[in-house]
Amino acid sequence: MITTDAGAEDDATEFRAFFERHYAELARLAHLLTGETDAADDVAADAMLALWNRWDRVRAADHPAAYARGVVANLVRTRIRGTVRERRRIAAFWDRRPEHTEDPDVPAVVDVRTALRALPFRKRACVVLRHAFDLSERDTALALGVSVGTVKSQTAKGMAELQRLLGDRAATELAAGRR
Amino acid sequence: MDEAQLRRELREAALAHRPDHARILARVERGMAEPAPAGRRGRPPRPWTGRRWTAAVAVTAAVAGVVGLGGLAATPLDDRPAGPATTLPAPG
């Protein structure tokens, strides 16, 4: 009995240390994937709780941090899957652009976070993990449960799409400045 | 926009979020205080097959009983069938 209690206490202490090391990164990842501030913190908390509920498996994993990132990605994907919100947001994104183009007082027509939300989930996740969090292709693949080849291709396509979207922004800003 | 600038903007966008430590910790601690999800699922629903059969048999018996009693009640107990007809006189 005493051994079990001591073991549970050790688990809790270990988990707390893991929480303090990783909560900020997980919340930031959730923020870039969801685009929502409050939801990001809730997703990070839910991911931490999911990790606690399978703590034995997490601590035994070769890459607990990658596992944790994967849990966040899955929670976000579940959150947006099956809802029309994502599609509506993309539609709203495209619909908003001409209005902003006509208003030279609005400085940034499309910022990088808005542009990210226009990407399909897997491309977004690859771009975010690779370039916002500087993870290697291998670590990104580990977190998302996909092959390194998929990470390479999805990241390249995602970056090209972002550049195109933000290139349009630069052109729009330039046009607004000239007016 | 070149790729280097895009990467810089992505990193800045990631750092721009200031997670609310207290809020996240409180949510996690609330969850840790509750039983694990497997426990929360509770007892699996009971199989209904046996009970359904029992119910069907009971209903059938009840209906049969009501119909039987109704039939008895409609038949007067003293209304016995008439006895054999009076012996007819033998012909001629």
PDB file of C-alpha atoms in Angstrom:
ATOM      1  CA  MET A   1       0.000   0.000   0.000  1.00  0.00           C
ATOM      2  CA  ILE A   2       2.755   2.391   1.027  1.00  0.00           C
ATOM      3  CA  THR A   3       4.730   1.433  -2.067  1.00  0.00           C
ATOM      4  CA  THR A   4       1.713   2.134  -4.285  1.00  0.00           C
ATOM      5  CA  ASP A   5       1.170   5.544  -2.686  1.00  0.00           C
ATOM      6  CA  ALA A   6       4.831   6.416  -3.025  1.00  0.00           C
ATOM      7  CA  GLY A   7       4.740   5.310  -6.675  1.00  0.00           C
ATOM      8  CA  ALA A   8       1.680   7.451  -7.348  1.00  0.00           C
ATOM      9  CA  GLU A   9       3.364  10.409  -5.696  1.00  0.00           C
ATOM     10  CA  ASP A  10       6.480   9.912  -7.825  1.00  0.00           C
ATOM     11  CA  ASP A  11       4.298   9.776 -10.918  1.00  0.00           C
ATOM     12  CA  ALA A  12       2.581  13.029  -9.956  1.00  0.00           C
ATOM     13  CA  THR A  13       5.908  14.739  -9.259  1.00  0.00           C
ATOM     14  CA  GLU A  14       7.326  13.543 -12.544  1.00  0.00           C
ATOM     15  CA  PHE A  15       4.216  14.668 -14.388  1.00  0.00           C
ATOM     16  CA  ARG A  16       4.339  18.124 -12.759  1.00  0.00           C
ATOM     17  CA  ALA A  17       7.921  18.533 -13.946  1.00  0.00           C
ATOM     18  CA  PHE A  18       6.883  17.486 -17.452  1.00  0.00           C
ATOM     19  CA  PHE A  19       3.985  19.953 -17.303  1.00  0.00           C
ATOM     20  CA  GLU A  20       6.228  22.858 -16.356  1.00  0.00           C
ATOM     21  CA  ARG A  21       8.714  21.998 -19.109  1.00  0.00           C
ATOM     22  CA  HIS A  22       6.212  21.609 -21.909  1.00  0.00           C
ATOM     23  CA  TYR A  23       2.917  23.428 -21.225  1.00  0.00           C
ATOM     24  CA  ALA A  24       4.010  26.655 -22.946  1.00  0.00           C
ATOM     25  CA  GLU A  25       5.214  24.905 -26.092  1.00  0.00           C
ATOM     26  CA  LEU A  26       2.039  22.826 -26.299  1.00  0.00           C
ATOM     27  CA  ALA A  27      -0.180  25.883 -25.814  1.00  0.00           C
ATOM     28  CA  ARG A  28       1.732  27.784 -28.500  1.00  0.00           C
ATOM     29  CA  LEU A  29       1.459  24.856 -30.858  1.00  0.00           C
ATOM     30  CA  ALA A  30      -2.283  24.647 -30.206  1.00  0.00           C
ATOM     31  CA  HIS A  31      -2.529  28.388 -30.766  1.00  0.00           C
ATOM     32  CA  LEU A  32      -0.950  28.261 -34.202  1.00  0.00           C
ATOM     33  CA  LEU A  33      -2.995  25.203 -35.155  1.00  0.00           C
ATOM     34  CA  THR A  34      -6.357  26.531 -33.931  1.00  0.00           C
ATOM     35  CA  GLY A  35      -5.805  30.281 -34.284  1.00  0.00           C
ATOM     36  CA  GLU A  36      -7.750  30.761 -31.045  1.00  0.00           C
ATOM     37  CA  THR A  37      -6.135  32.012 -27.839  1.00  0.00           C
ATOM     38  CA  ASP A  38      -8.458  30.608 -25.153  1.00  0.00           C
ATOM     39  CA  ALA A  39      -9.105  27.400 -27.033  1.00  0.00           C
ATOM     40  CA  ALA A  40      -5.345  26.916 -27.357  1.00  0.00           C
ATOM     41  CA  ASP A  41      -4.843  26.937 -23.593  1.00  0.00           C
ATOM     42  CA  ASP A  42      -7.761  24.543 -23.121  1.00  0.00           C
ATOM     43  CA  VAL A  43      -6.387  22.195 -25.769  1.00  0.00           C
ATOM     44  CA  ALA A  44      -2.971  22.280 -24.074  1.00  0.00           C
ATOM     45  CA  ALA A  45      -4.605  21.456 -20.726  1.00  0.00           C
ATOM     46  CA  ASP A  46      -6.673  18.647 -22.235  1.00  0.00           C
ATOM     47  CA  ALA A  47      -3.557  17.255 -23.898  1.00  0.00           C
ATOM     48  CA  MET A  48      -1.700  17.334 -20.570  1.00  0.00           C
ATOM     49  CA  LEU A  49      -4.595  15.546 -18.918  1.00  0.00           C
ATOM     50  CA  ALA A  50      -4.654  12.920 -21.651  1.00  0.00           C
ATOM     51  CA  LEU A  51      -0.916  12.431 -21.049  1.00  0.00           C
ATOM     52  CA  TRP A  52      -1.499  12.075 -17.319  1.00  0.00           C
ATOM     53  CA  ASN A  53      -4.200   9.472 -17.904  1.00  0.00           C
ATOM     54  CA  ARG A  54      -1.695   7.344 -19.822  1.00  0.00           C
ATOM     55  CA  TRP A  55       1.382   8.464 -17.950  1.00  0.00           C
ATOM     56  CA  ASP A  56       2.908   4.978 -17.825  1.00  0.00           C
ATOM     57  CA  ARG A  57       2.972   4.875 -21.608  1.00  0.00           C
ATOM     58  CA  VAL A  58       4.208   8.469 -21.955  1.00  0.00           C
ATOM     59  CA  ARG A  59       7.144   8.061 -19.589  1.00  0.00           C
ATOM     60  CA  ALA A  60       8.104   4.810 -21.306  1.00  0.00           C
ATOM     61  CA  ALA A  61       7.958   6.424 -24.758  1.00  0.00           C
ATOM     62  CA  ASP A  62      11.229   7.123 -26.564  1.00  0.00           C
ATOM     63  CA  HIS A  63      10.150  10.680 -27.282  1.00  0.00           C
ATOM     64  CA  PRO A  64       7.616  11.893 -24.729  1.00  0.00           C
ATOM     65  CA  ALA A  65       7.698  15.445 -26.109  1.00  0.00           C
ATOM     66  CA  ALA A  66       6.918  14.199 -29.625  1.00  0.00           C
ATOM     67  CA  TYR A  67       4.118  12.096 -28.153  1.00  0.00           C
ATOM     68  CA  ALA A  68       2.746  15.196 -26.426  1.00  0.00           C
ATOM     69  CA  ARG A  69       2.872  17.243 -29.644  1.00  0.00           C
ATOM     70  CA  GLY A  70       1.043  14.442 -31.395  1.00  0.00           C
ATOM     71  CA  VAL A  71      -1.693  14.488 -28.756  1.00  0.00           C
ATOM     72  CA  VAL A  72      -2.131  18.241 -29.275  1.00  0.00           C
ATOM     73  CA  ALA A  73      -2.276  17.806 -33.057  1.00  0.00           C
ATOM     74  CA  ASN A  74      -4.884  15.057 -32.680  1.00  0.00           C
ATOM     75  CA  LEU A  75      -6.999  17.106 -30.298  1.00  0.00           C
ATOM     76  CA  VAL A  76      -6.930  20.068 -32.655  1.00  0.00           C
ATOM     77  CA  ARG A  77      -7.765  17.866 -35.631  1.00  0.00           C
ATOM     78  CA  THR A  78     -10.668  16.303 -33.749  1.00  0.00           C
ATOM     79  CA  ARG A  79     -11.809  19.762 -32.747  1.00  0.00           C
ATOM     80  CA  ILE A  80     -11.970  21.063 -36.274  1.00  0.00           C
ATOM     81  CA  ARG A  81     -12.994  17.858 -38.004  1.00  0.00           C
ATOM     82  CA  GLY A  82     -16.677  17.491 -38.658  1.00  0.00           C
ATOM     83  CA  THR A  83     -17.384  21.140 -38.065  1.00  0.00           C
ATOM     84  CA  VAL A  84     -18.120  23.602 -40.760  1.00  0.00           C
ATOM     85  CA  ARG A  85     -16.400  26.314 -38.792  1.00  0.00           C
ATOM     86  CA  GLU A  86     -13.083  25.677 -40.460  1.00  0.00           C
ATOM     87  CA  ARG A  87     -14.598  25.885 -43.902  1.00  0.00           C
ATOM     88  CA  ARG A  88     -16.508  29.013 -42.954  1.00  0.00           C
ATOM     89  CA  ARG A  89     -13.341  30.613 -41.668  1.00  0.00           C
ATOM     90  CA  ILE A  90     -11.557  29.945 -44.930  1.00  0.00           C
ATOM     91  CA  ALA A  91     -14.521  31.300 -46.853  1.00  0.00           C
ATOM     92  CA  ALA A  92     -14.576  34.358 -44.603  1.00  0.00           C
ATOM     93  CA  PHE A  93     -10.857  34.775 -45.159  1.00  0.00           C
ATOM     94  CA  TRP A  94     -11.307  34.925 -48.911  1.00  0.00           C
ATOM     95  CA  ASP A  95     -14.402  37.103 -48.614  1.00  0.00           C
ATOM     96  CA  ARG A  96     -12.687  39.614 -46.338  1.00  0.00           C
ATOM     97  CA  ARG A  97      -9.754  40.262 -48.596  1.00  0.00           C
ATOM     98  CA  PRO A  98     -11.342  42.567 -51.164  1.00  0.00           C
ATOM     99  CA  GLU A  99     -12.886  44.715 -48.388  1.00  0.00           C
ATOM    100  CA  HIS A 100      -9.509  45.205 -46.814  1.00  0.00           C
ATOM    101  CA  THR A 101      -7.934  45.915 -50.158  1.00  0.00           C
ATOM    102  CA  GLU A 102     -10.239  48.856 -50.526  1.00  0.00           C
ATOM    103  CA  ASP A 103      -9.319  50.201 -47.096  1.00  0.00           C
ATOM    104  CA  PRO A 104      -5.792  51.630 -47.081  1.00  0.00           C
ATOM    105  CA  ASP A 105      -6.033  52.364 -43.329  1.00  0.00           C
ATOM    106  CA  VAL A 106      -5.808  48.671 -42.493  1.00  0.00           C
ATOM    107  CA  PRO A 107      -2.083  47.969 -42.469  1.00  0.00           C
ATOM    108  CA  ALA A 108      -1.767  44.142 -42.520  1.00  0.00           C
ATOM    109  CA  VAL A 109      -4.336  42.578 -44.792  1.00  0.00           C
ATOM    110  CA  VAL A 110      -3.222  39.021 -44.117  1.00  0.00           C
ATOM    111  CA  ASP A 111      -0.902  38.157 -41.295  1.00  0.00           C
ATOM    112  CA  VAL A 112       0.921  34.890 -41.049  1.00  0.00           C
ATOM    113  CA  ARG A 113      -1.585  33.403 -38.571  1.00  0.00           C
ATOM    114  CA  THR A 114      -4.555  34.176 -40.780  1.00  0.00           C
ATOM    115  CA  ALA A 115      -2.739  32.719 -43.751  1.00  0.00           C
ATOM    116  CA  LEU A 116      -1.907  29.582 -41.750  1.00  0.00           C
ATOM    117  CA  ARG A 117      -5.589  28.985 -41.102  1.00  0.00           C
ATOM    118  CA  ALA A 118      -6.202  28.875 -44.813  1.00  0.00           C
ATOM    119  CA  LEU A 119      -3.971  25.785 -45.095  1.00  0.00           C
ATOM    120  CA  PRO A 120      -5.387  22.279 -44.798  1.00  0.00           C
ATOM    121  CA  PHE A 121      -4.636  20.765 -41.402  1.00  0.00           C
ATOM    122  CA  ARG A 122      -1.728  18.487 -42.287  1.00  0.00           C
ATOM    123  CA  LYS A 123       0.137  21.135 -44.262  1.00  0.00           C
ATOM    124  CA  ARG A 124      -0.446  23.609 -41.454  1.00  0.00           C
ATOM    125  CA  ALA A 125       0.837  21.181 -38.824  1.00  0.00           C
ATOM    126  CA  CYS A 126       3.948  20.364 -40.864  1.00  0.00           C
ATOM    127  CA  VAL A 127       4.763  24.019 -41.517  1.00  0.00           C
ATOM    128  CA  VAL A 128       4.186  24.979 -37.881  1.00  0.00           C
ATOM    129  CA  LEU A 129       6.254  22.171 -36.374  1.00  0.00           C
ATOM    130  CA  ARG A 130       9.076  22.480 -38.889  1.00  0.00           C
ATOM    131  CA  HIS A 131       9.412  26.240 -39.090  1.00  0.00           C
ATOM    132  CA  ALA A 132       7.644  27.858 -36.124  1.00  0.00           C
ATOM    133  CA  PHE A 133       9.085  25.324 -33.662  1.00  0.00           C
ATOM    134  CA  ASP A 134      12.257  24.403 -35.562  1.00  0.00           C
ATOM    135  CA  LEU A 135      11.692  20.669 -35.275  1.00  0.00           C
ATOM    136  CA  SER A 136      13.578  18.324 -37.549  1.00  0.00           C
ATOM    137  CA  GLU A 137      11.703  16.467 -40.287  1.00  0.00           C
ATOM    138  CA  ARG A 138      12.075  13.306 -38.220  1.00  0.00           C
ATOM    139  CA  ASP A 139      10.632  14.861 -35.051  1.00  0.00           C
ATOM    140  CA  THR A 140       7.775  16.365 -37.042  1.00  0.00           C
ATOM    141  CA  ALA A 141       7.055  12.980 -38.582  1.00  0.00           C
ATOM    142  CA  LEU A 142       7.156  11.374 -35.124  1.00  0.00           C
ATOM    143  CA  ALA A 143       4.728  13.902 -33.699  1.00  0.00           C
ATOM    144  CA  LEU A 144       2.241  13.628 -36.546  1.00  0.00           C
ATOM    145  CA  GLY A 145       2.596   9.894 -37.115  1.00  0.00           C
ATOM    146  CA  VAL A 146       3.448  10.312 -40.794  1.00  0.00           C
ATOM    147  CA  SER A 147       6.512   9.500 -42.890  1.00  0.00           C
ATOM    148  CA  VAL A 148       9.465  11.851 -43.306  1.00  0.00           C
ATOM    149  CA  GLY A 149       8.635  12.001 -47.017  1.00  0.00           C
ATOM    150  CA  THR A 150       5.142  13.245 -46.232  1.00  0.00           C
ATOM    151  CA  VAL A 151       6.568  15.886 -43.910  1.00  0.00           C
ATOM    152  CA  LYS A 152       8.932  17.050 -46.670  1.00  0.00           C
ATOM    153  CA  SER A 153       6.268  17.336 -49.331  1.00  0.00           C
ATOM    154  CA  GLN A 154       3.547  18.795 -47.103  1.00  0.00           C
ATOM    155  CA  THR A 155       5.940  21.367 -45.634  1.00  0.00           C
ATOM    156  CA  ALA A 156       7.209  22.443 -49.060  1.00  0.00           C
ATOM    157  CA  LYS A 157       3.666  22.792 -50.420  1.00  0.00           C
ATOM    158  CA  GLY A 158       2.485  24.564 -47.268  1.00  0.00           C
ATOM    159  CA  MET A 159       5.348  27.051 -47.362  1.00  0.00           C
ATOM    160  CA  ALA A 160       4.742  27.758 -51.046  1.00  0.00           C
ATOM    161  CA  GLU A 161       1.069  28.393 -50.344  1.00  0.00           C
ATOM    162  CA  LEU A 162       1.879  30.698 -47.443  1.00  0.00           C
ATOM    163  CA  GLN A 163       4.360  32.614 -49.558  1.00  0.00           C
ATOM    164  CA  ARG A 164       1.747  33.022 -52.244  1.00  0.00           C
ATOM    165  CA  LEU A 165      -0.863  34.219 -49.745  1.00  0.00           C
ATOM    166  CA  LEU A 166       1.542  36.594 -48.039  1.00  0.00           C
ATOM    167  CA  GLY A 167       2.960  37.687 -51.385  1.00  0.00           C
ATOM    168  CA  ASP A 168      -0.548  38.789 -52.277  1.00  0.00           C
ATOM    169  CA  ARG A 169      -0.522  40.728 -49.031  1.00  0.00           C
ATOM    170  CA  ALA A 170       2.697  42.480 -49.966  1.00  0.00           C
ATOM    171  CA  ALA A 171       1.261  43.366 -53.360  1.00  0.00           C
ATOM    172  CA  THR A 172      -1.922  44.669 -51.746  1.00  0.00           C
ATOM    173  CA  GLU A 173       0.008  46.748 -49.249  1.00  0.00           C
ATOM    174  CA  LEU A 174       2.129  48.143 -52.002  1.00  0.00           C
ATOM    175  CA  ALA A 175      -0.935  49.035 -54.036  1.00  0.00           C
ATOM    176  CA  ALA A 176      -2.559  50.654 -50.985  1.00  0.00           C
ATOM    177  CA  GLY A 177       0.600  52.656 -50.296  1.00  0.00           C
ATOM    178  CA  ARG A 178       0.727  53.997 -53.830  1.00  0.00           C
ATOM    179  CA  ARG A 179      -2.842  55.237 -53.757  1.00  0.00           C
TER     180      ARG A 179
ATOM    181  CA  MET B   1       8.159  37.206 -49.308  1.00  0.00           C
ATOM    182  CA  ASP B   2      11.293  35.093 -49.077  1.00  0.00           C
ATOM    183  CA  GLU B   3      11.442  31.901 -47.055  1.00  0.00           C
ATOM    184  CA  ALA B   4      13.763  33.285 -44.370  1.00  0.00           C
ATOM    185  CA  GLN B   5      11.356  36.086 -43.590  1.00  0.00           C
ATOM    186  CA  LEU B   6       8.419  33.707 -43.556  1.00  0.00           C
ATOM    187  CA  ARG B   7      10.224  31.463 -41.057  1.00  0.00           C
ATOM    188  CA  ARG B   8      10.971  34.467 -38.889  1.00  0.00           C
ATOM    189  CA  GLU B   9       7.310  35.483 -38.933  1.00  0.00           C
ATOM    190  CA  LEU B  10       6.245  31.939 -38.065  1.00  0.00           C
ATOM    191  CA  ARG B  11       8.589  31.845 -35.064  1.00  0.00           C
ATOM    192  CA  GLU B  12       7.353  35.243 -33.927  1.00  0.00           C
ATOM    193  CA  ALA B  13       3.747  34.126 -34.323  1.00  0.00           C
ATOM    194  CA  ALA B  14       4.462  31.113 -32.101  1.00  0.00           C
ATOM    195  CA  LEU B  15       6.099  33.245 -29.402  1.00  0.00           C
ATOM    196  CA  ALA B  16       3.328  35.841 -29.570  1.00  0.00           C
ATOM    197  CA  HIS B  17       0.997  33.566 -27.627  1.00  0.00           C
ATOM    198  CA  ARG B  18       1.381  33.942 -23.864  1.00  0.00           C
ATOM    199  CA  PRO B  19      -0.201  30.864 -22.342  1.00  0.00           C
ATOM    200  CA  ASP B  20      -2.127  31.352 -19.117  1.00  0.00           C
ATOM    201  CA  HIS B  21      -0.208  29.082 -16.751  1.00  0.00           C
ATOM    202  CA  ALA B  22      -2.763  29.303 -13.927  1.00  0.00           C
ATOM    203  CA  ARG B  23      -5.704  28.576 -16.209  1.00  0.00           C
ATOM    204  CA  ILE B  24      -4.032  25.547 -17.800  1.00  0.00           C
ATOM    205  CA  LEU B  25      -2.827  24.166 -14.470  1.00  0.00           C
ATOM    206  CA  ALA B  26      -6.263  24.609 -12.886  1.00  0.00           C
ATOM    207  CA  ARG B  27      -7.925  22.736 -15.742  1.00  0.00           C
ATOM    208  CA  VAL B  28      -5.386  19.920 -15.513  1.00  0.00           C
ATOM    209  CA  GLU B  29      -5.736  19.664 -11.729  1.00  0.00           C
ATOM    210  CA  ARG B  30      -9.531  19.568 -12.014  1.00  0.00           C
ATOM    211  CA  GLY B  31      -9.189  16.716 -14.462  1.00  0.00           C
ATOM    212  CA  MET B  32      -6.643  14.903 -12.295  1.00  0.00           C
ATOM    213  CA  ALA B  33      -9.010  15.059  -9.322  1.00  0.00           C
ATOM    214  CA  GLU B  34     -11.717  13.279 -11.304  1.00  0.00           C
ATOM    215  CA  PRO B  35     -11.574   9.539 -11.921  1.00  0.00           C
ATOM    216  CA  ALA B  36      -9.789   8.440 -15.074  1.00  0.00           C
ATOM    217  CA  PRO B  37     -11.929   8.386 -18.234  1.00  0.00           C
ATOM    218  CA  ALA B  38     -12.156   4.574 -18.188  1.00  0.00           C
ATOM    219  CA  GLY B  39     -13.742   4.753 -14.732  1.00  0.00           C
ATOM    220  CA  ARG B  40     -15.935   7.625 -15.795  1.00  0.00           C
ATOM    221  CA  ARG B  41     -17.515   5.589 -18.524  1.00  0.00           C
ATOM    222  CA  GLY B  42     -19.325   3.632 -15.776  1.00  0.00           C
ATOM    223  CA  ARG B  43     -21.010   0.299 -16.070  1.00  0.00           C
ATOM    224  CA  PRO B  44     -21.631  -0.967 -19.548  1.00  0.00           C
ATOM    225  CA  PRO B  45     -25.332  -1.093 -20.431  1.00  0.00           C
ATOM    226  CA  ARG B  46     -26.904  -4.356 -19.386  1.00  0.00           C
ATOM    227  CA  PRO B  47     -27.794  -6.795 -22.104  1.00  0.00           C
ATOM    228  CA  TRP B  48     -31.519  -6.625 -22.621  1.00  0.00           C
ATOM    229  CA  THR B  49     -32.133  -9.913 -24.444  1.00  0.00           C
ATOM    230  CA  GLY B  50     -33.151 -11.959 -21.415  1.00  0.00           C
ATOM    231  CA  ARG B  51     -35.350  -9.267 -19.960  1.00  0.00           C
ATOM    232  CA  ARG B  52     -37.042  -8.670 -23.291  1.00  0.00           C
ATOM    233  CA  TRP B  53     -38.026 -12.339 -23.508  1.00  0.00           C
ATOM    234  CA  THR B  54     -39.263 -12.330 -19.941  1.00  0.00           C
ATOM    235  CA  ALA B  55     -41.348  -9.259 -20.647  1.00  0.00           C
ATOM    236  CA  ALA B  56     -42.808 -10.785 -23.820  1.00  0.00           C
ATOM    237  CA  VAL B  57     -43.781 -13.973 -21.997  1.00  0.00           C
ATOM    238  CA  ALA B  58     -45.318 -12.014 -19.128  1.00  0.00           C
ATOM    239  CA  VAL B  59     -47.372  -9.847 -21.484  1.00  0.00           C
ATOM    240  CA  THR B  60     -48.575 -12.887 -23.432  1.00  0.00           C
ATOM    241  CA  ALA B  61     -49.587 -14.667 -20.211  1.00  0.00           C
ATOM    242  CA  ALA B  62     -51.389 -11.593 -18.952  1.00  0.00           C
ATOM    243  CA  VAL B  63     -53.312 -11.158 -22.198  1.00  0.00           C
ATOM    244  CA  ALA B  64     -54.231 -14.850 -22.250  1.00  0.00           C
ATOM    245  CA  GLY B  65     -55.376 -14.628 -18.626  1.00  0.00           C
ATOM    246  CA  VAL B  66     -57.560 -11.594 -19.265  1.00  0.00           C
ATOM    247  CA  VAL B  67     -59.128 -13.156 -22.357  1.00  0.00           C
ATOM    248  CA  GLY B  68     -59.732 -16.451 -20.509  1.00  0.00           C
ATOM    249  CA  LEU B  69     -61.313 -14.775 -17.489  1.00  0.00           C
ATOM    250  CA  GLY B  70     -63.428 -12.612 -19.757  1.00  0.00           C
ATOM    251  CA  GLY B  71     -64.679 -15.672 -21.545  1.00  0.00           C
ATOM    252  CA  LEU B  72     -65.592 -17.398 -18.279  1.00  0.00           C
ATOM    253  CA  ALA B  73     -67.381 -14.328 -17.005  1.00  0.00           C
ATOM    254  CA  ALA B  74     -69.468 -14.103 -20.166  1.00  0.00           C
ATOM    255  CA  THR B  75     -70.628 -17.696 -19.759  1.00  0.00           C
ATOM    256  CA  PRO B  76     -73.323 -18.061 -16.981  1.00  0.00           C
ATOM    257  CA  LEU B  77     -72.356 -20.959 -14.778  1.00  0.00           C
ATOM    258  CA  ASP B  78     -75.954 -22.181 -14.310  1.00  0.00           C
ATOM    259  CA  ASP B  79     -76.753 -22.046 -17.959  1.00  0.00           C
ATOM    260  CA  ARG B  80     -76.097 -25.662 -18.459  1.00  0.00           C
ATOM    261  CA  PRO B  81     -76.628 -27.112 -21.832  1.00  0.00           C
ATOM    262  CA  ALA B  82     -80.112 -28.511 -22.273  1.00  0.00           C
ATOM    263  CA  GLY B  83     -80.485 -32.190 -21.650  1.00  0.00           C
ATOM    264  CA  PRO B  84     -81.289 -34.592 -24.385  1.00  0.00           C
ATOM    265  CA  ALA B  85     -84.621 -33.924 -26.069  1.00  0.00           C
ATOM    266  CA  THR B  86     -87.745 -35.709 -24.864  1.00  0.00           C
ATOM    267  CA  THR B  87     -87.914 -39.126 -26.247  1.00  0.00           C
ATOM    268  CA  LEU B  88     -89.940 -39.015 -29.317  1.00  0.00           C
ATOM    269  CA  PRO B  89     -92.809 -41.403 -29.517  1.00  0.00           C
ATOM    270  CA  ALA B  90     -92.030 -44.362 -31.456  1.00  0.00           C
ATOM    271  CA  PRO B  91     -93.544 -44.173 -34.862  1.00  0.00           C
ATOM    272  CA  GLY B  92     -96.798 -45.638 -35.446  1.00  0.00           C
TER     273      GLY B  92
END
